[in-house]
Short mmCIF file of C-alpha atoms in Angstrom, two decimals:
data_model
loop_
_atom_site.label_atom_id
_atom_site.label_comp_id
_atom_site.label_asym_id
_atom_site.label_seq_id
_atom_site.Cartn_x
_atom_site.Cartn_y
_atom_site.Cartn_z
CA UNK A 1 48.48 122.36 91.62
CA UNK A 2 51.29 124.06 90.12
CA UNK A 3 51.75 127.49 90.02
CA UNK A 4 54.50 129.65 88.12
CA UNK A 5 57.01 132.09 89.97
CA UNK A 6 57.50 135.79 89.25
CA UNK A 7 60.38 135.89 86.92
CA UNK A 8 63.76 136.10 88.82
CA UNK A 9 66.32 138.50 89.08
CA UNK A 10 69.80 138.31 90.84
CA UNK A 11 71.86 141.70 91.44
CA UNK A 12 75.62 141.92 91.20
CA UNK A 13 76.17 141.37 94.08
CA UNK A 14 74.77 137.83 94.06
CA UNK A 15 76.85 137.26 90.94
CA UNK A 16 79.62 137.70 92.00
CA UNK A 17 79.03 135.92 95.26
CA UNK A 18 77.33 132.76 93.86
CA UNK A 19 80.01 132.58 90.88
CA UNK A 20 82.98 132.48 92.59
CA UNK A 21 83.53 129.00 92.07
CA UNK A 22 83.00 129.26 88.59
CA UNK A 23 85.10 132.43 87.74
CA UNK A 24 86.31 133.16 90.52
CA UNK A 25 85.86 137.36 90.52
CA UNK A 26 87.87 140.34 91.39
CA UNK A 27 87.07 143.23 91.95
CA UNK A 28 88.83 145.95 90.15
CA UNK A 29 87.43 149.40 91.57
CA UNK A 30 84.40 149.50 93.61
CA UNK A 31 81.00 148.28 94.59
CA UNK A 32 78.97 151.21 92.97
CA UNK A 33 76.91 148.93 90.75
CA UNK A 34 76.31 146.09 93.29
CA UNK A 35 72.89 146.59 94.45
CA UNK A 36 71.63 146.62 90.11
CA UNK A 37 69.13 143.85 88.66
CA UNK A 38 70.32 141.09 86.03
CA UNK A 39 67.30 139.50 84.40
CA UNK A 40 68.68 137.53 81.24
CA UNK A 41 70.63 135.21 81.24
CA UNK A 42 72.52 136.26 78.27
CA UNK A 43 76.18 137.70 77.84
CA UNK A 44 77.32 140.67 75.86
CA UNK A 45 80.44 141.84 74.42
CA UNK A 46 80.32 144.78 73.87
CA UNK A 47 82.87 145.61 70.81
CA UNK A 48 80.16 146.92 68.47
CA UNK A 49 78.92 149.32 70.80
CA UNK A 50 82.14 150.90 71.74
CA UNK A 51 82.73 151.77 67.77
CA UNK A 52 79.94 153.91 67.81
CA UNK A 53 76.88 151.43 66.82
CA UNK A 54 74.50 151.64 69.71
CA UNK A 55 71.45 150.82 67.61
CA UNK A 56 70.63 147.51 69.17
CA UNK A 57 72.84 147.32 72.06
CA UNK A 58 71.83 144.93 74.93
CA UNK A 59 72.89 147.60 77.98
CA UNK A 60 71.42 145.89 80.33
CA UNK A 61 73.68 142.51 80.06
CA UNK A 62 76.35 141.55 82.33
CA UNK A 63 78.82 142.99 79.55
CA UNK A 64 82.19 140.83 78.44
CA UNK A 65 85.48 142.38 77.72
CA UNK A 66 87.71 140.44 76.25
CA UNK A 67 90.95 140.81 73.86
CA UNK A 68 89.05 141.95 70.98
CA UNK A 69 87.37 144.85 73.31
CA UNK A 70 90.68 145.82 75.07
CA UNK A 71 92.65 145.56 72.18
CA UNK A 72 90.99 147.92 70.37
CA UNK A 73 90.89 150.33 72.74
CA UNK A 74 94.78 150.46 72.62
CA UNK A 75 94.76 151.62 69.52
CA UNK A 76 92.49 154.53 70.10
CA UNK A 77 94.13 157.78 71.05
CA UNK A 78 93.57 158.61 74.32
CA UNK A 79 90.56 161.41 73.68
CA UNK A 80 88.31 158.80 71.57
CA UNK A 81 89.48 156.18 73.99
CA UNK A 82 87.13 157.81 76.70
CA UNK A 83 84.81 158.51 73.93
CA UNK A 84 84.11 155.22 73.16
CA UNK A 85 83.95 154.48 76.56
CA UNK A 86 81.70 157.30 77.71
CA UNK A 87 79.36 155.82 74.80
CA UNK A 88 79.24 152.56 76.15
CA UNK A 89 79.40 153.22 80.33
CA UNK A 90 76.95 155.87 80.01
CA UNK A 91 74.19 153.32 79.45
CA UNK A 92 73.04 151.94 82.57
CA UNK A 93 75.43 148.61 82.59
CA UNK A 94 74.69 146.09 85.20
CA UNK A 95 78.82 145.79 85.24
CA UNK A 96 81.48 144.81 83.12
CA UNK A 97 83.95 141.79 83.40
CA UNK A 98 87.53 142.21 82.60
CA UNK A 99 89.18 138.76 81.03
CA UNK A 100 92.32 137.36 80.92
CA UNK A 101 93.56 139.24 83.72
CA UNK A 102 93.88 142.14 81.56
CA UNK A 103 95.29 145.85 83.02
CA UNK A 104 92.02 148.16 81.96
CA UNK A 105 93.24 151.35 80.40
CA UNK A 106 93.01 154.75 83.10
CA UNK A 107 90.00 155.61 81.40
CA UNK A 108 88.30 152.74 81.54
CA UNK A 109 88.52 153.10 85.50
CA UNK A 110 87.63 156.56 85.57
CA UNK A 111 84.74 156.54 83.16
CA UNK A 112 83.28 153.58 84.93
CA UNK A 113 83.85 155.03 88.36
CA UNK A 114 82.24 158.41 86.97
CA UNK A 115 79.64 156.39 86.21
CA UNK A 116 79.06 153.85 89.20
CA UNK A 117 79.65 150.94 87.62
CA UNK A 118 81.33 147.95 89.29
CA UNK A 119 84.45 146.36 86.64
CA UNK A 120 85.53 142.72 87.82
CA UNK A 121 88.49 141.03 86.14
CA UNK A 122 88.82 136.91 86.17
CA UNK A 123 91.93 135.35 84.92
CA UNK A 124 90.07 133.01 82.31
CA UNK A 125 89.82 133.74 78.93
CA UNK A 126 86.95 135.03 77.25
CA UNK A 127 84.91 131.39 76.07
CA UNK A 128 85.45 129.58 79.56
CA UNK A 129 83.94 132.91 81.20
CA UNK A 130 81.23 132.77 78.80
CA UNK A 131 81.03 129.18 79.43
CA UNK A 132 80.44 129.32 82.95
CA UNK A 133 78.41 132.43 83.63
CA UNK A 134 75.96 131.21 80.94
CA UNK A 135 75.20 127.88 82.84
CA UNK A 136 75.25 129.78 86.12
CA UNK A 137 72.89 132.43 85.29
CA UNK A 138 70.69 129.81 83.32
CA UNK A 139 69.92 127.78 86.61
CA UNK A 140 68.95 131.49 88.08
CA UNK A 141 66.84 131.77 85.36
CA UNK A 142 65.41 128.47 84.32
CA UNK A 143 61.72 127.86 83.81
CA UNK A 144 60.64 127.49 87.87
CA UNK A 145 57.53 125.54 89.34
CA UNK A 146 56.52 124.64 92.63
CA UNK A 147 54.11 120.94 93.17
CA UNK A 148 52.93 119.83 96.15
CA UNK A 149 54.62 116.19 96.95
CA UNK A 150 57.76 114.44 97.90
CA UNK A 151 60.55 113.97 96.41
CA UNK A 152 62.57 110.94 97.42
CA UNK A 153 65.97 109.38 95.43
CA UNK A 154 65.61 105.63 95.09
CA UNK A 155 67.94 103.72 93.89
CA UNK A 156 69.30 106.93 92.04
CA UNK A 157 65.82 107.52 90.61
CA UNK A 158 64.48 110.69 91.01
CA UNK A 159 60.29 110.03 92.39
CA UNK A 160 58.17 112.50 92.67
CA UNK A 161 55.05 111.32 94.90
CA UNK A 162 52.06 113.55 94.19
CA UNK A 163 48.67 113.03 94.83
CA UNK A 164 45.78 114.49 97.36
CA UNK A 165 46.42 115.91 100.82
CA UNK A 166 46.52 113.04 103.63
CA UNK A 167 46.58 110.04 100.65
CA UNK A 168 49.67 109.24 102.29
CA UNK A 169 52.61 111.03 100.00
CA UNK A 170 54.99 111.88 103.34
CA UNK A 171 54.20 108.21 104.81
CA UNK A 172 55.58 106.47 101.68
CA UNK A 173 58.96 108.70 101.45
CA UNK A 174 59.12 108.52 105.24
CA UNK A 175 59.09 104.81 104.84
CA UNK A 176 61.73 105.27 101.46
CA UNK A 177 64.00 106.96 103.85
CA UNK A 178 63.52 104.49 106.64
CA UNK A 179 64.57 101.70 103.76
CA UNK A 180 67.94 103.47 103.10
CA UNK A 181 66.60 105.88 100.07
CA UNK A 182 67.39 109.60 100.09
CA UNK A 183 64.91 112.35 100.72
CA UNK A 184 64.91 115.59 98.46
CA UNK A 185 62.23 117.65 99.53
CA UNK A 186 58.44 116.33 101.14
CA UNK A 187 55.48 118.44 101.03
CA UNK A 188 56.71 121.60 98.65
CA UNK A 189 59.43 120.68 95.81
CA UNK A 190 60.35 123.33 93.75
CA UNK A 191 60.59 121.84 89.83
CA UNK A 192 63.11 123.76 87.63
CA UNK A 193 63.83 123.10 83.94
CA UNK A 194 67.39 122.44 82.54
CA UNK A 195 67.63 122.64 78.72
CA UNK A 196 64.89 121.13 77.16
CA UNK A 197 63.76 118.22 79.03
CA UNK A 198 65.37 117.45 82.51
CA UNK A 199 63.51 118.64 85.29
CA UNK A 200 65.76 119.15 88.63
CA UNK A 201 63.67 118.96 91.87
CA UNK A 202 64.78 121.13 94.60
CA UNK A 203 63.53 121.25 98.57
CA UNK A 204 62.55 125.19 99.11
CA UNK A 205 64.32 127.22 101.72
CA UNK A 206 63.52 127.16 105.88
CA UNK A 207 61.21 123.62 105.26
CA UNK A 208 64.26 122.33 103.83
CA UNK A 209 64.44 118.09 105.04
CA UNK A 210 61.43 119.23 107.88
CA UNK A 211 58.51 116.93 107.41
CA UNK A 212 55.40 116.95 108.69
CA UNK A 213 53.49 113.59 109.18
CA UNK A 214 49.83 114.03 110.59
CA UNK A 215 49.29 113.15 114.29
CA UNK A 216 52.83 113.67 115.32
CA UNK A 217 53.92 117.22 113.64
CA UNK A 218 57.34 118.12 112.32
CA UNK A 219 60.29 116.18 112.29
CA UNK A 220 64.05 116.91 111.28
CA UNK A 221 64.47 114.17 108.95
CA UNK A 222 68.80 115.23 109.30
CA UNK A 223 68.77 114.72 112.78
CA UNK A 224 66.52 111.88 112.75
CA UNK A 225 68.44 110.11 110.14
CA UNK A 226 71.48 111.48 109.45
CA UNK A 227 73.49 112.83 106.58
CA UNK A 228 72.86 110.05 104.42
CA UNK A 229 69.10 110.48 104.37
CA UNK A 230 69.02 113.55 102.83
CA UNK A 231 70.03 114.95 99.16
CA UNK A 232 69.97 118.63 98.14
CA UNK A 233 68.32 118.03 94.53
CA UNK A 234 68.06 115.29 92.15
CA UNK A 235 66.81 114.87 88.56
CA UNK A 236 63.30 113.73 88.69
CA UNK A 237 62.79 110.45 86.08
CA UNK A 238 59.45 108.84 87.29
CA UNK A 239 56.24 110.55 88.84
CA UNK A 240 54.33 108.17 91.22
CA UNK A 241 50.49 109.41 91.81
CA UNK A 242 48.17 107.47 94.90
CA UNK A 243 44.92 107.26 94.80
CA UNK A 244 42.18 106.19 97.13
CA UNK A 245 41.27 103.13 95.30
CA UNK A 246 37.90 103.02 93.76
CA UNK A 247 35.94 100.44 91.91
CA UNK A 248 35.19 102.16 88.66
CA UNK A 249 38.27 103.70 87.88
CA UNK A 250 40.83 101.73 85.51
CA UNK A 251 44.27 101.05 86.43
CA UNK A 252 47.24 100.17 84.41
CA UNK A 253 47.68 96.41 84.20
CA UNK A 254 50.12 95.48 81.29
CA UNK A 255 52.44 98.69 81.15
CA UNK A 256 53.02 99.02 77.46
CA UNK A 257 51.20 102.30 76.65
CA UNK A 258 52.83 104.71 79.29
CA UNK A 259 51.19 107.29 81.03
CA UNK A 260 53.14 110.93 81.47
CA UNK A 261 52.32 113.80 83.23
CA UNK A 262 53.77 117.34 81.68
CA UNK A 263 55.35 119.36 84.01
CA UNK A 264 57.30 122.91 82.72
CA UNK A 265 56.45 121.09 78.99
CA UNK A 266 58.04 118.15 79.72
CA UNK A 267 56.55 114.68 79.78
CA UNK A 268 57.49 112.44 82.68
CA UNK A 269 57.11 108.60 82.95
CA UNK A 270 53.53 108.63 85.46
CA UNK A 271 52.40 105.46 87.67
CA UNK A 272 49.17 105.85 89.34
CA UNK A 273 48.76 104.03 91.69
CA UNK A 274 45.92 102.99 93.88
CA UNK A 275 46.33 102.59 97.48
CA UNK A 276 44.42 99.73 99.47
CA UNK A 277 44.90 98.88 103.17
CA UNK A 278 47.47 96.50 103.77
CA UNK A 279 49.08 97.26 100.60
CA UNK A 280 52.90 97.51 100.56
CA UNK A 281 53.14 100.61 98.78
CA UNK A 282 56.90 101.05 99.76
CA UNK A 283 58.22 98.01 98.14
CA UNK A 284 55.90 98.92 95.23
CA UNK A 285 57.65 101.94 94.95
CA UNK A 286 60.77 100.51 95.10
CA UNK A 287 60.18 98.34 91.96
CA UNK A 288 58.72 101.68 89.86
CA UNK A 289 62.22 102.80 90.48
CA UNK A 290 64.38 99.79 89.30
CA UNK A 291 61.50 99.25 86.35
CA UNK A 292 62.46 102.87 85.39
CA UNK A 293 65.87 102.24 85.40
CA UNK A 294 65.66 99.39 83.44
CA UNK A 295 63.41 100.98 80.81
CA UNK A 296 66.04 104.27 80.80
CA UNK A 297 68.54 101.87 79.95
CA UNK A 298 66.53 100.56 76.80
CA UNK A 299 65.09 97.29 78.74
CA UNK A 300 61.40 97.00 79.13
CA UNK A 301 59.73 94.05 80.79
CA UNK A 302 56.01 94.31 79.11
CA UNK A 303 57.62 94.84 75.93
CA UNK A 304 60.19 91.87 76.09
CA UNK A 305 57.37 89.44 77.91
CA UNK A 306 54.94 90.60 75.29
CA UNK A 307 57.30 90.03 72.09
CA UNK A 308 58.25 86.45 73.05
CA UNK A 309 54.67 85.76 74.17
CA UNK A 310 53.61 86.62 70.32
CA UNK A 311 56.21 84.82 68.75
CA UNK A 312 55.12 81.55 70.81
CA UNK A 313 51.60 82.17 69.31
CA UNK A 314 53.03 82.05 66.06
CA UNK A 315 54.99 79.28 66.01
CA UNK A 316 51.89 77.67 67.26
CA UNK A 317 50.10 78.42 64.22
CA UNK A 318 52.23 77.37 61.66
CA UNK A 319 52.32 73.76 63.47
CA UNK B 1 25.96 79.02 84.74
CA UNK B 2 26.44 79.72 80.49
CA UNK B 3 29.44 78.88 78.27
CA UNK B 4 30.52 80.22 74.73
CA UNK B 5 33.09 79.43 72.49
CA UNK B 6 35.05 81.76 70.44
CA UNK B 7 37.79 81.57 67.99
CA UNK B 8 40.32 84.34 67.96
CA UNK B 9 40.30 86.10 64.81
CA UNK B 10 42.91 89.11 65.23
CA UNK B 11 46.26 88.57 63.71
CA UNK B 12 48.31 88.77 66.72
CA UNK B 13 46.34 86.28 69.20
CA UNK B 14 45.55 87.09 72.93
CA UNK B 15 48.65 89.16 73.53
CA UNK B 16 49.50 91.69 76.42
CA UNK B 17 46.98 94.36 74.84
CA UNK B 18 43.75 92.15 73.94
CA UNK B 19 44.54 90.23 77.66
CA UNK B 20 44.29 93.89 78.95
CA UNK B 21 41.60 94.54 77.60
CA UNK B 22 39.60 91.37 78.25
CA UNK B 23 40.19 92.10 82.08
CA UNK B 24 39.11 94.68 82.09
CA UNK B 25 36.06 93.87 80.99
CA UNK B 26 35.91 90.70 82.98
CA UNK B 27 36.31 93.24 85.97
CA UNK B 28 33.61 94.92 85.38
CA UNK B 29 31.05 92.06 86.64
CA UNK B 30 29.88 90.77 89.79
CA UNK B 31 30.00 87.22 88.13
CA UNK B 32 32.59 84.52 88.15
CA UNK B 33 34.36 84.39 85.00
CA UNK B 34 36.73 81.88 83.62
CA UNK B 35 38.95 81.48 79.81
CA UNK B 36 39.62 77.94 78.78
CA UNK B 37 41.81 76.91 76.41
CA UNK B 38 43.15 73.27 75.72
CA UNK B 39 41.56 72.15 79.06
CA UNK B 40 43.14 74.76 81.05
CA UNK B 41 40.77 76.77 82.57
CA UNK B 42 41.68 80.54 84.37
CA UNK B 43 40.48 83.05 86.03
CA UNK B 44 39.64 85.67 83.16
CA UNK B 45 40.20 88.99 85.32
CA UNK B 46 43.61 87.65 85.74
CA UNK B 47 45.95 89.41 83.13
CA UNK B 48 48.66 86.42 84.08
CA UNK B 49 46.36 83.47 84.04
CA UNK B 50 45.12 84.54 80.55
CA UNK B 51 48.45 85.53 78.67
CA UNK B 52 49.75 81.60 79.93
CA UNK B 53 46.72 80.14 77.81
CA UNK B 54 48.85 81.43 75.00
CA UNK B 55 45.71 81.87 72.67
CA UNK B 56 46.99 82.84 68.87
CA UNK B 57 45.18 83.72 65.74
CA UNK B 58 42.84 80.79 65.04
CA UNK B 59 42.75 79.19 68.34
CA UNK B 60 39.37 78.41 70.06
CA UNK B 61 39.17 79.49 74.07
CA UNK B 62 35.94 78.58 76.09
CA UNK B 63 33.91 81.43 78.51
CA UNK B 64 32.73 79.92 81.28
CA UNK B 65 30.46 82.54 83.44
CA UNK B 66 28.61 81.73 86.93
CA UNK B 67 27.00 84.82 88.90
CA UNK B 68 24.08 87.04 88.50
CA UNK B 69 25.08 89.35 85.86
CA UNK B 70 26.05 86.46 83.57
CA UNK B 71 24.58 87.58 80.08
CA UNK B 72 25.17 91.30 80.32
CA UNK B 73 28.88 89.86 81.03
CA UNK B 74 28.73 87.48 78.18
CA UNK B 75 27.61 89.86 75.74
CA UNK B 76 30.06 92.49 76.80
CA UNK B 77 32.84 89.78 76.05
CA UNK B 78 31.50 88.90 72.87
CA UNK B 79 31.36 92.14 71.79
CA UNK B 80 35.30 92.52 72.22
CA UNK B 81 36.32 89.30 71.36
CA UNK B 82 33.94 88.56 68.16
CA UNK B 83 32.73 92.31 66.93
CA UNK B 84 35.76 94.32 67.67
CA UNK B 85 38.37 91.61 67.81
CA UNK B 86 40.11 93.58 70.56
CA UNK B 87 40.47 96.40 68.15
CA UNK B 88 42.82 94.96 66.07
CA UNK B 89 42.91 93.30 62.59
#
C-alpha cells in the first residue's frame, strides 16, 4: 500500500520563493543560478574553502556567508581576495547567501556574476538563517509516503482511516465532517516524517478536499461545507483500520496490549476495527479519538479499570 | 447441559488479560456458556459480565455449558483455566 517517492529536489528559485517568510531574501545581482537543483538539506559555510582547503568541500550546498566569511575577506589584498573567491565560485554553487545585511566586496559580485551564480543577502544574522533554512529545507526533504485512506482531525486528533477499497473509509470521514470534525485529505494522503517520530499527513495537490463517494461521484467538500470543514495538514496520532467483519478473526476486547502499525519507521497507535451493519462506526470513531487523547495525556482506561479491579481481588483474599 | 468447577490458581485472579482470554475462547463455540461465581451467574463471552465476578487467586467460579459443542468447549476452557492458568503464574 505504500509506496516511496523519488527523492526531491527544489531549485533556487523555489527557495527563495517558498522562504520568504522565513528569511525573507534579496536579491543582490541576478538570477543566473535560479533554474540549479538543491538536494540536501544541509547548510555550508564556506570559510575553509575560501583559505585554500577544498579537499572535502560540500559545493553543492546552499552556501552561508556570514561575518567570519566576509570578514576575512577584508583582510585579503585585493588580488588573493578574487583568488579565494575564484576558488570557491568556480565550483558549481547552487548560490550563496549574504548575512547580516552585509555590503559584498566588488569581487565578490564580479566573480559570482562571471560565474552565474545568484548571491542573496537577508538581514538576519548567521544562526537564525541557519535556523530557518534548515527546518524549511528539511520539510522539502523529509522522508515522504503516500497511503491510500482518509485523513480526518477529530477532536484535534489526527485519524488516519485505512483499510480496503469500498469498506467504507470516505463514508466514515464524510460522516466525521458532517459531525463538525475537520477533513485533511480522503482517498490519497501523503505521510511525511518530521524528526524522528511525528508523522504530518498532507492532502496531495488538484484532489485536494475533492472526495469521491461511490454512487454519487465527486464532491467539493469546501463548498459543500465550508471553511471550517477542511484543514491543510495535521499530525497523525491514531490509525483506525475497518474490516469486513468475519467470524474467525480476533478482535481487540480489553485494550491493554496496543496494536501499531509502522509507517516511515514509526509506530502509530492502530484500532482495527470491524464493521457490521447497523454499526455506528462514526461515534465509534469519535471515542478512538478522545481515548487517544486521554492515553497521550498519560490516562488509560484499561489500565486504570484493570489496576483497581486487581487490587479488589486482593483485598478479597486476605479477608 | 455439563458443569465444572475450577479454582483460580494464577496469582493475579481473573483480571482484564485472563477475562480476555477466556472470551475468547468462550467465542469460539456454538454453545451457551455461562461463569458463576458466588451465585452470580454471566454470560462467559462477555468480557464485562466476567471481570464484575471479581474472581481472585483462590476463588472457585462454576462453567455452566448448554449447546452442541459442549465438551470440545469444556475442555478448551479447562485447558486455559487449569493447564495454562491463563499463561500466568
Amino acid at each position: 500500500m505504500t509506496e516511496q517517492i523519488e527523492k526531491p529536489f527544489i531549485t533556487v528559485e523555489e527557495l527563495y520563493q517558498k522562504s520568504q517568510q522565513r528569511v525573507a531574501l534579496s536579491i543582490l545581482n541576478n538570477t543566473a543560478s535560479f533554474s540549479r537543483k538543491i538536494r540536501e538539506r544541509e547548510l555550508h559555510r564556506p570559510g575553509l574553502a575560501m583559505s585554500g582547503f577544498v579537499d572535502v568541500f560540500t559545493f553543492w550546498r546552499v552556501q552561508i556567508m556570514g561575518n567570519t566569511e566576509i570578514g576575512y575577506l577584508t583582510t585579503l589584498p585585493p588580488d588573493e581576495r578574487r583568488r579565494s573567491l575564484e576558488t570557491v565560485l568556480g565550483f558549481e554553487l547552487p548560490c550563496v547567501i549574504i548575512t547580516n545585511n552585509h555590503t559584498p566586496p566588488g569581487e565578490l559580485l564580479e566573480v559570482a556574476n562571471k560565474h552565474g551564480i545568484t548571491l542573496f543577502s537577508t538581514p538576519l544574522d548567521t544562526t537564525t538563517v541557519t535556523h530557518h533554512l534548515s527546518e524549511y529545507l528539511e520539510t522539502v526533504f523529509a522522508e515522504k509516503t503516500i497511503i491510500h485512506g482518509a485523513l480526518v482531525d477529530v477532536y484535534g486528533v489526527g485519524m488516519l482511516i485505512t483499510g480496503e477499497p469500498a469498506v467504507g473509509k470516505s463514508e466514515l470521514a464524510l460522516d466525521l465532517i458532517e459531525r463538525g470534525h475537520q477533513l485533511v485529505a480522503d482517498d490519497v494522503v501523503q505521510i511525511t516524517r518530521l524528526g524522528m517520530n511525528r508523522l504530518e499527513g498532507a492532502p496531495t495537490g488538484r484532489i485536494k478536499h475533492y472526495m469521491e463517494i461511490r454512487g454519487l461521484g465527486i464532491i467539493n467538500i469546501r463548498s459543500m461545507f465550508g471553511i471550517r470543514a477542511i484543514r491543510g495538514k495535521k499530525v497523525i496520532s491514531v490509525v483506525v483500520h475497518l474490516e469486513k467483519f468475519t467470524e474467525d478473526r480476533d478482535y481487540e476486547r480489553i485494550g491493554i496490549d496496543g496494536k501499531f502499525r509502522e509507517i516511515l519507521g514509526v509506530q502509530v497507535p492502530l484500532v482495527e476495527l470491524p464493521i457490521l451493519p447497523g454499526k455506528n462506526i462514526t461515534v465509534i470513531a469519535e471515542v478512538i479519538a478522545t481515548n487517544q487523547k486521554m492515553r497521550d495525556l498519560g490516562e488509560n482506561s484499561a489500565e486504570d479499570f484493570n489496576k483497581n479491579l486487581i487490587n479488589a481481588m486482593k483485598d478479597q483474599e486476605n479477608g | 447441559m455439563i458443569e465444572k468447577k475450577f479454582r483460580i490458581k494464577n496469582k493475579l485472579g481473573i483480571h482484564a488479560r485472563p477475562a480476555g482470554q477466556l472470551v475468547k475462547v468462550a467465542t469460539r463455540f456454538k454453545s451457551a456458556i455461562y461463569i458463576s461465581r458466588n451465585g452470580n451467574e454471566v454470560n462467559a463471552k462477555s468480557i464485562m459480565g466476567v471481570l464484575m465476578l471479581e474472581a481472585g487467586h483462590g476463588s472457585e467460579v462454576i462453567i455452566r455449558i448448554n449447546g452442541e459443542d459442549e465438551f470440545s468447549a469444556l475442555e478448551a476452557i479447562e485447558e486455559l483455566i487449569d493447564k495454562r492458568q491463563f499463561d500466568e503464574e
